[in-house]
Amino acid sequence: MSQELHRSVLLREAVDALVTDPDGFYIDGTFGRGGHSAAILKQLGPGGRLLAVDKDPQAIAYARRHFGTEPRFSIWHGSFADMDLAAGEQAGQVRGILLDLGVSSPQLDQPERGFSFMRDGPLDMRMDTSRGISAAQWVNTEAETEMVRVFKEYGEERFARRIAAAIVRRRTEKPFVRTRDLAEVVKAANPAWEKGKHPATRVFQAIRIHINGELDDLKSVLEKSLALLAPGGRLVIISFHSLEDRLVKRFIREKERGPQLPRGLPIMHSQIARSLRAVGRAIKAAAFETEDNQRSRSAVMRAAEKLGGA
């Protein structure tokens, strides 16, 4: 799949949940190759505005090339965790925020980005190639105990200790440089392969999440979204693995429930300050989409609306 043929997951469902005011101000926090942004712009009227955000310099260049003449559109290079800076004076007036989490198809499909062990390439994995340490630097220098923590916490890898020990043993002889090299070492150290899944899948996921700060960024933007959204504004998030979806689900549930007060406190149920309400149930990709695009199989979309005065 080329950059130009990138297909956005749950495209119609996400845009329908997001856009409630065609003349409102919206944020696409994960521009990628602009699939969701293009669909949002089609829903907006002449007074509508869309701010897109992305870490990836390639995504920024693509946006400027393909969306640069659209007066209702602007692009900002950085993490969606800092979208409050990008929104500026629009903070508190945003009608909708969309996040399509994880790595994009163009990033996966370019061997030189180092996200995938299916195609050999430099061991990089940075979404923003202009800053931060690469995956190669991390696996060649990180303490074994920290590797174990990352593999367990972000990859839910049962054999984290064995795999981390194998990586440390190998790097003392020869540093890791290529994706396939690391994948082969992980594969040899993994004693129980899951059916239909490469034995390095969880470790690669864990390294990618860690060096890009993906879960920390998600926690940050969830909290900031409340200050950014106008009353009635929507938060729509598409997750691709359980760690992300768990964070999103818990956040929406806690804000919908409101602060937990001591039992017996003389306060009416209606007086409890709630900041969000869930919009519908979690949505997964339909059968026709999962057949056409395998990467949509793990997608889960959740939406919530900011309550007035929150």
XYZ file of C-alpha atoms in Angstrom, residues 142-255:
114
model
C 18.926 0.388 27.647
C 19.287 -1.508 30.948
C 17.970 -5.054 30.862
C 15.543 -4.437 33.744
C 14.001 -1.463 31.934
C 13.634 -3.518 28.749
C 11.756 -6.149 30.737
C 9.395 -3.484 32.095
C 8.721 -2.021 28.641
C 8.103 -5.439 27.048
C 5.717 -6.425 29.850
C 3.890 -3.119 30.212
C 3.573 -2.020 26.580
C 3.738 -5.358 24.791
C 2.120 -7.598 27.406
C 4.891 -10.027 26.529
C 4.966 -13.153 28.731
C 8.605 -13.911 27.938
C 9.937 -10.401 28.514
C 12.831 -11.548 30.727
C 14.086 -14.193 28.304
C 13.844 -11.832 25.344
C 15.533 -8.903 27.107
C 18.381 -11.179 28.244
C 18.842 -12.465 24.677
C 18.992 -8.903 23.314
C 21.599 -7.863 25.897
C 23.749 -10.939 25.194
C 23.680 -10.328 21.463
C 24.350 -6.581 21.569
C 27.608 -7.114 23.472
C 28.885 -9.026 20.430
C 27.320 -6.868 17.714
C 24.978 -3.860 17.999
C 21.509 -4.040 16.463
C 21.077 -1.972 13.297
C 18.329 -3.646 11.233
C 14.734 -4.625 11.979
C 15.025 -8.187 10.735
C 18.121 -8.797 12.859
C 16.251 -7.818 16.043
C 13.199 -9.819 14.984
C 15.293 -12.966 14.525
C 16.856 -12.650 17.996
C 13.420 -12.131 19.590
C 12.004 -15.036 17.595
C 14.755 -17.387 18.806
C 14.227 -16.307 22.440
C 10.441 -16.754 22.357
C 9.594 -20.360 23.384
C 5.853 -20.265 22.609
C 4.631 -18.677 19.399
C 1.029 -17.540 19.123
C -0.833 -18.975 16.151
C -1.030 -16.497 13.307
C 1.235 -13.956 15.019
C 4.963 -13.378 14.482
C 6.822 -13.966 17.794
C 8.390 -10.487 17.599
C 5.046 -8.652 17.279
C 4.614 -7.751 20.949
C 8.216 -6.649 21.423
C 8.157 -4.409 18.347
C 4.890 -2.883 19.552
C 6.356 -2.255 22.995
C 9.508 -0.578 21.674
C 7.491 1.628 19.310
C 5.073 2.727 22.038
C 7.926 3.460 24.432
C 10.258 5.489 22.206
C 7.350 7.535 20.823
C 5.767 8.104 24.240
C 2.421 7.021 22.787
C 0.556 6.185 25.987
C 1.916 9.222 27.848
C 0.799 11.430 24.954
C -2.637 9.819 25.006
C -3.064 10.363 28.764
C -2.030 13.993 28.329
C -4.383 14.771 25.436
C -7.337 13.092 27.141
C -7.058 15.471 30.082
C -6.426 18.491 27.865
C -9.398 17.675 25.648
C -11.844 18.854 28.324
C -10.367 22.359 28.337
C -10.179 22.465 24.533
C -13.737 21.370 23.785
C -16.723 23.684 23.816
C -19.846 22.435 25.634
C -21.440 19.928 23.255
C -18.094 19.310 21.524
C -17.190 15.744 20.621
C -14.133 13.609 21.381
C -13.770 10.688 18.939
C -10.937 8.183 19.358
C -10.006 5.135 17.283
C -7.717 2.672 19.089
C -5.872 -0.324 17.688
C -4.793 -2.244 20.769
C -6.131 -2.953 24.214
C -3.726 -0.665 26.108
C -4.995 2.406 24.242
C -8.640 1.401 24.330
C -8.469 0.673 28.060
C -7.180 4.193 28.742
C -9.869 5.780 26.576
C -12.682 3.670 28.025
C -11.600 4.384 31.611
C -11.272 8.131 30.955
C -14.748 8.430 29.447
C -16.291 6.317 32.219
C -14.650 8.367 34.992
C -15.646 11.718 33.489
